[in-house]
Amino acid sequence: MTKAELKEFLDVKVVQYNNPDFINSDPLQIPHRFTKKEDIEIAGFLTATIAWGNRKSIIKNADKMMALMHNSPHDFVLNHSDDDLGNFKGFVHRTFNETDFAFFVQSLKNIYTNHGGLEAVFKTHTKENDLQTAISKFKATFFEIEHPLRTTKHISDPLKGSAAKRINMFLRWMVRDSNTNVDFGIWKTIDPALLSCPLDVHSGNVARKLGLLKRKQNDAKALAELDKSLRKLDPKDPSKYDFALFGLGVFEGF
């Protein structure tokens, strides 16, 4: 395919999969239950954090997280007690367990109390048009309070070679436009042009088949290569192609 043909093909797939009909089978349904900005952010962040493995299991456990937070994530973060965190006992999603969950709540309280919230932390560190550096700085802020060493693995650091798939997905949810009622577009201080496509096994394999990506590993270098390719197709909204690449891989076996 020529570049023009590839863009036309992928743009059609974006329209096909950037569609609310697919939310019912996607973890994105969890933050869509809320209307308050902070609830959407926190629900989205926690859901994205456990978004690896079987999607039904992700949705089931994200739903359990919301129930344990009384389905009021922002209020729970700000006002939880030690007894409330004790109710997390037994929670586990793959390697993310009750200890990790409890710390995440405590760190989010620090972020909303002392740093102006999740959006403010990312915006503060989004300098020189580089969201991947902002993700690394966000991780440092997230773990600035006393924390279990084991929990640090649950937030990736692009400056240490990670593609940071889950955080890039969360950022897409928050920043991209809400015209199709899929992504939220509630973070107005960050330009969608800076977003990266969440790179996982599905999007990576399809990108390679389409000639958008040559590097074999799904790491930070691969993400930079894919970013470059997708920005040529749409410099203002490159992460929209996540819908096309993921949809082609998961639903069409491309």
Protein backbone atom coordinates (compact mmCIF):
# COMPACT_ATOMS: atom_id res chain seq x y z
CA MET A 1 0.00 0.00 0.00
CA THR A 2 1.07 3.55 -0.63
CA LYS A 3 1.08 5.97 2.30
CA ALA A 4 -2.21 7.47 1.03
CA GLU A 5 -3.81 4.03 0.74
CA LEU A 6 -2.59 3.02 4.19
CA LYS A 7 -3.97 6.20 5.73
CA GLU A 8 -7.34 5.68 4.01
CA PHE A 9 -7.48 2.03 5.17
CA LEU A 10 -6.62 2.89 8.78
CA ASP A 11 -8.93 5.91 8.91
CA VAL A 12 -11.83 3.64 7.93
CA LYS A 13 -10.88 1.21 10.71
CA VAL A 14 -10.68 4.08 13.23
CA VAL A 15 -14.27 5.03 12.42
CA GLN A 16 -15.31 1.37 12.70
CA TYR A 17 -13.75 0.75 16.12
CA ASN A 18 -13.86 4.21 17.74
CA ASN A 19 -17.42 3.36 18.54
CA PRO A 20 -19.41 3.14 21.81
CA ASP A 21 -20.72 -0.29 20.76
CA PHE A 22 -17.34 -1.75 21.68
CA ILE A 23 -17.28 -0.28 25.19
CA ASN A 24 -19.37 -3.13 26.59
CA SER A 25 -16.46 -5.51 26.00
CA ASP A 26 -13.73 -3.05 27.01
CA PRO A 27 -12.33 -1.98 30.42
CA LEU A 28 -13.13 1.59 29.37
CA GLN A 29 -16.70 0.84 30.47
CA ILE A 30 -15.62 1.26 34.12
CA PRO A 31 -14.81 5.01 34.08
CA HIS A 32 -17.83 5.52 31.80
CA ARG A 33 -20.04 4.75 34.79
CA PHE A 34 -19.11 8.10 36.32
CA THR A 35 -19.83 11.73 35.46
CA LYS A 36 -17.67 13.67 37.94
CA LYS A 37 -14.26 14.52 36.47
CA GLU A 38 -12.24 13.23 39.42
CA ASP A 39 -14.25 9.99 39.59
CA ILE A 40 -13.61 9.38 35.88
CA GLU A 41 -9.88 10.06 36.32
CA ILE A 42 -9.43 7.79 39.32
CA ALA A 43 -11.61 5.00 37.94
CA GLY A 44 -9.77 5.23 34.62
CA PHE A 45 -6.34 5.26 36.24
CA LEU A 46 -7.03 2.23 38.44
CA THR A 47 -8.67 0.32 35.60
CA ALA A 48 -5.78 1.05 33.25
CA THR A 49 -3.33 -0.05 35.96
CA ILE A 50 -4.73 -3.60 35.95
CA ALA A 51 -5.41 -3.69 32.20
CA TRP A 52 -3.34 -6.70 31.26
CA GLY A 53 -4.48 -10.25 30.73
CA ASN A 54 -8.01 -11.44 30.00
CA ARG A 55 -10.36 -8.53 29.36
CA LYS A 56 -13.29 -10.14 31.20
CA SER A 57 -11.04 -10.59 34.24
CA ILE A 58 -9.86 -6.96 33.98
CA ILE A 59 -13.45 -5.71 33.91
CA LYS A 60 -14.51 -8.00 36.77
CA ASN A 61 -11.64 -6.89 39.01
CA ALA A 62 -11.92 -3.20 38.11
CA ASP A 63 -15.61 -3.46 39.01
CA LYS A 64 -14.57 -5.02 42.34
CA MET A 65 -12.16 -2.12 42.94
CA MET A 66 -14.96 0.40 42.41
CA ALA A 67 -17.24 -1.52 44.82
CA LEU A 68 -14.51 -1.56 47.48
CA MET A 69 -14.33 2.24 47.03
CA HIS A 70 -18.11 2.50 47.57
CA ASN A 71 -18.51 3.44 43.88
CA SER A 72 -17.32 6.95 44.81
CA PRO A 73 -13.61 6.83 43.98
CA HIS A 74 -12.74 10.51 44.52
CA ASP A 75 -14.55 10.77 47.86
CA PHE A 76 -13.03 7.46 48.94
CA VAL A 77 -9.51 8.59 48.03
CA LEU A 78 -9.86 11.78 50.04
CA ASN A 79 -11.71 10.40 53.06
CA HIS A 80 -10.85 6.71 53.45
CA SER A 81 -9.94 5.25 56.83
CA ASP A 82 -7.48 2.49 57.69
CA ASP A 83 -10.47 0.20 58.19
CA ASP A 84 -11.62 0.97 54.65
CA LEU A 85 -8.22 -0.08 53.30
CA GLY A 86 -8.43 -3.19 55.46
CA ASN A 87 -11.46 -4.23 53.41
CA PHE A 88 -9.12 -4.66 50.42
CA LYS A 89 -7.81 -7.88 52.02
CA GLY A 90 -7.89 -10.67 49.47
CA PHE A 91 -8.09 -8.43 46.42
CA VAL A 92 -5.80 -9.56 43.62
CA HIS A 93 -5.50 -9.12 39.88
CA ARG A 94 -2.56 -11.13 38.60
CA THR A 95 0.42 -9.53 40.43
CA PHE A 96 -1.52 -6.44 41.63
CA ASN A 97 -2.72 -7.20 45.14
CA GLU A 98 -4.29 -5.62 48.24
CA THR A 99 -0.99 -4.00 49.28
CA ASP A 100 -0.60 -2.33 45.90
CA PHE A 101 -4.24 -1.22 45.83
CA ALA A 102 -4.02 0.32 49.30
CA PHE A 103 -0.88 2.25 48.40
CA PHE A 104 -2.42 3.49 45.15
CA VAL A 105 -5.29 4.97 47.14
CA GLN A 106 -2.87 6.62 49.58
CA SER A 107 -0.74 8.03 46.76
CA LEU A 108 -3.80 9.34 44.93
CA LYS A 109 -4.82 11.13 48.13
CA ASN A 110 -1.40 12.80 48.19
CA ILE A 111 -1.74 13.76 44.52
CA TYR A 112 -5.22 15.27 44.90
CA THR A 113 -4.41 16.93 48.23
CA ASN A 114 -0.94 18.30 47.50
CA HIS A 115 -0.47 18.35 43.72
CA GLY A 116 -3.82 19.50 42.31
CA GLY A 117 -4.86 16.11 40.93
CA LEU A 118 -3.77 13.70 38.22
CA GLU A 119 -4.15 16.13 35.31
CA ALA A 120 -2.09 18.79 37.07
CA VAL A 121 0.79 16.37 37.70
CA PHE A 122 0.99 15.33 34.04
CA LYS A 123 0.58 18.90 32.80
CA THR A 124 3.32 20.18 35.12
CA HIS A 125 5.81 17.76 33.61
CA THR A 126 4.70 17.98 29.98
CA LYS A 127 7.58 20.07 28.72
CA GLU A 128 9.25 20.22 25.33
CA ASN A 129 6.28 18.38 23.82
CA ASP A 130 7.27 15.10 25.45
CA LEU A 131 4.62 13.10 27.31
CA GLN A 132 6.91 10.12 27.82
CA THR A 133 9.18 12.20 30.05
CA ALA A 134 6.04 13.41 31.85
CA ILE A 135 5.10 9.78 32.55
CA SER A 136 8.51 9.19 34.11
CA LYS A 137 8.16 12.32 36.24
CA PHE A 138 4.64 11.24 37.20
CA LYS A 139 6.00 7.94 38.49
CA ALA A 140 8.49 9.81 40.68
CA THR A 141 5.68 11.94 42.11
CA PHE A 142 3.45 8.92 42.63
CA PHE A 143 6.09 7.21 44.76
CA GLU A 144 7.34 10.30 46.61
CA ILE A 145 5.60 9.15 49.79
CA GLU A 146 6.65 6.04 51.72
CA HIS A 147 5.73 3.00 49.66
CA PRO A 148 6.17 -0.77 49.37
CA LEU A 149 9.03 -1.54 47.00
CA ARG A 150 6.96 -4.23 45.27
CA THR A 151 4.37 -1.66 44.16
CA THR A 152 6.76 0.40 42.00
CA LYS A 153 6.58 -2.20 39.22
CA HIS A 154 2.94 -1.32 38.59
CA ILE A 155 3.76 2.03 36.98
CA SER A 156 6.11 1.87 34.02
CA ASP A 157 8.92 4.29 33.25
CA PRO A 158 9.49 5.11 29.55
CA LEU A 159 12.92 6.57 30.36
CA LYS A 160 13.94 3.11 31.54
CA GLY A 161 12.90 1.44 28.30
CA SER A 162 9.23 0.64 28.84
CA ALA A 163 6.51 1.25 26.23
CA ALA A 164 4.27 2.18 29.21
CA LYS A 165 1.22 0.77 27.44
CA ARG A 166 -1.23 1.15 30.31
CA ILE A 167 -0.37 4.76 31.17
CA ASN A 168 -0.42 5.76 27.50
CA MET A 169 -3.85 4.14 27.24
CA PHE A 170 -5.06 6.03 30.31
CA LEU A 171 -3.79 9.30 28.84
CA ARG A 172 -5.62 8.57 25.59
CA TRP A 173 -8.83 8.05 27.54
CA MET A 174 -8.45 11.37 29.37
CA VAL A 175 -7.11 13.60 26.58
CA ARG A 176 -8.60 12.51 23.24
CA ASP A 177 -11.83 14.12 22.05
CA SER A 178 -15.16 12.85 23.31
CA ASN A 179 -17.08 13.33 20.06
CA THR A 180 -17.73 9.60 19.66
CA ASN A 181 -18.45 9.03 23.37
CA VAL A 182 -15.53 6.61 23.67
CA ASP A 183 -12.59 8.64 25.01
CA PHE A 184 -13.45 11.37 27.50
CA GLY A 185 -11.54 14.48 26.42
CA ILE A 186 -11.77 15.90 29.95
CA TRP A 187 -8.11 16.95 30.15
CA LYS A 188 -8.01 20.18 28.18
CA THR A 189 -4.49 21.22 29.23
CA ILE A 190 -2.69 18.49 27.25
CA ASP A 191 -2.56 18.46 23.44
CA PRO A 192 -3.81 15.19 21.83
CA ALA A 193 -0.95 15.58 19.33
CA LEU A 194 1.43 14.54 22.13
CA LEU A 195 -0.31 11.22 22.82
CA SER A 196 1.31 7.90 21.96
CA CYS A 197 -0.49 4.80 20.75
CA PRO A 198 -0.64 2.22 23.57
CA LEU A 199 1.76 -0.43 22.28
CA ASP A 200 0.95 -4.04 23.12
CA VAL A 201 1.19 -7.40 21.40
CA HIS A 202 -1.89 -6.73 19.23
CA SER A 203 -1.13 -3.20 18.07
CA GLY A 204 2.54 -4.07 17.69
CA ASN A 205 1.96 -7.11 15.49
CA VAL A 206 -0.49 -5.27 13.23
CA ALA A 207 1.83 -2.25 12.99
CA ARG A 208 4.66 -4.51 11.84
CA LYS A 209 2.49 -6.19 9.20
CA LEU A 210 1.52 -2.76 7.87
CA GLY A 211 5.12 -1.52 7.78
CA LEU A 212 4.59 1.07 10.51
CA LEU A 213 7.04 -0.61 12.87
CA LYS A 214 10.21 -2.64 12.32
CA ARG A 215 11.60 -3.09 15.82
CA LYS A 216 10.73 -6.53 17.20
CA GLN A 217 10.48 -5.70 20.93
CA ASN A 218 7.50 -3.75 22.27
CA ASP A 219 9.61 -1.25 24.22
CA ALA A 220 10.22 2.50 24.41
CA LYS A 221 12.30 2.50 21.21
CA ALA A 222 9.51 0.70 19.36
CA LEU A 223 6.98 3.20 20.70
CA ALA A 224 9.11 6.10 19.42
CA GLU A 225 9.29 4.44 16.00
CA LEU A 226 5.53 3.84 15.90
CA ASP A 227 4.89 7.41 17.09
CA LYS A 228 6.92 8.73 14.17
CA SER A 229 4.96 6.63 11.68
CA LEU A 230 1.53 7.52 13.09
CA ARG A 231 2.32 11.24 13.34
CA LYS A 232 2.93 11.22 9.59
CA LEU A 233 -0.61 9.91 9.10
CA ASP A 234 -2.25 12.38 11.53
CA PRO A 235 0.04 14.79 13.39
CA LYS A 236 -2.87 16.26 15.38
CA ASP A 237 -4.38 13.00 16.64
CA PRO A 238 -1.92 10.12 16.19
CA SER A 239 -3.25 7.95 19.03
CA LYS A 240 -6.59 7.50 17.24
CA TYR A 241 -4.90 4.73 15.27
CA ASP A 242 -4.87 2.64 18.44
CA PHE A 243 -8.49 1.81 17.58
CA ALA A 244 -7.50 0.61 14.10
CA LEU A 245 -4.44 -1.39 15.13
CA PHE A 246 -6.08 -2.98 18.18
CA GLY A 247 -9.33 -3.68 16.34
CA LEU A 248 -7.57 -5.29 13.40
CA GLY A 249 -5.57 -7.48 15.77
CA VAL A 250 -8.21 -8.49 18.31
CA PHE A 251 -11.44 -8.57 16.29
CA GLU A 252 -10.17 -9.42 12.80
CA GLY A 253 -7.08 -11.51 13.51
CA PHE A 254 -5.15 -9.39 11.02
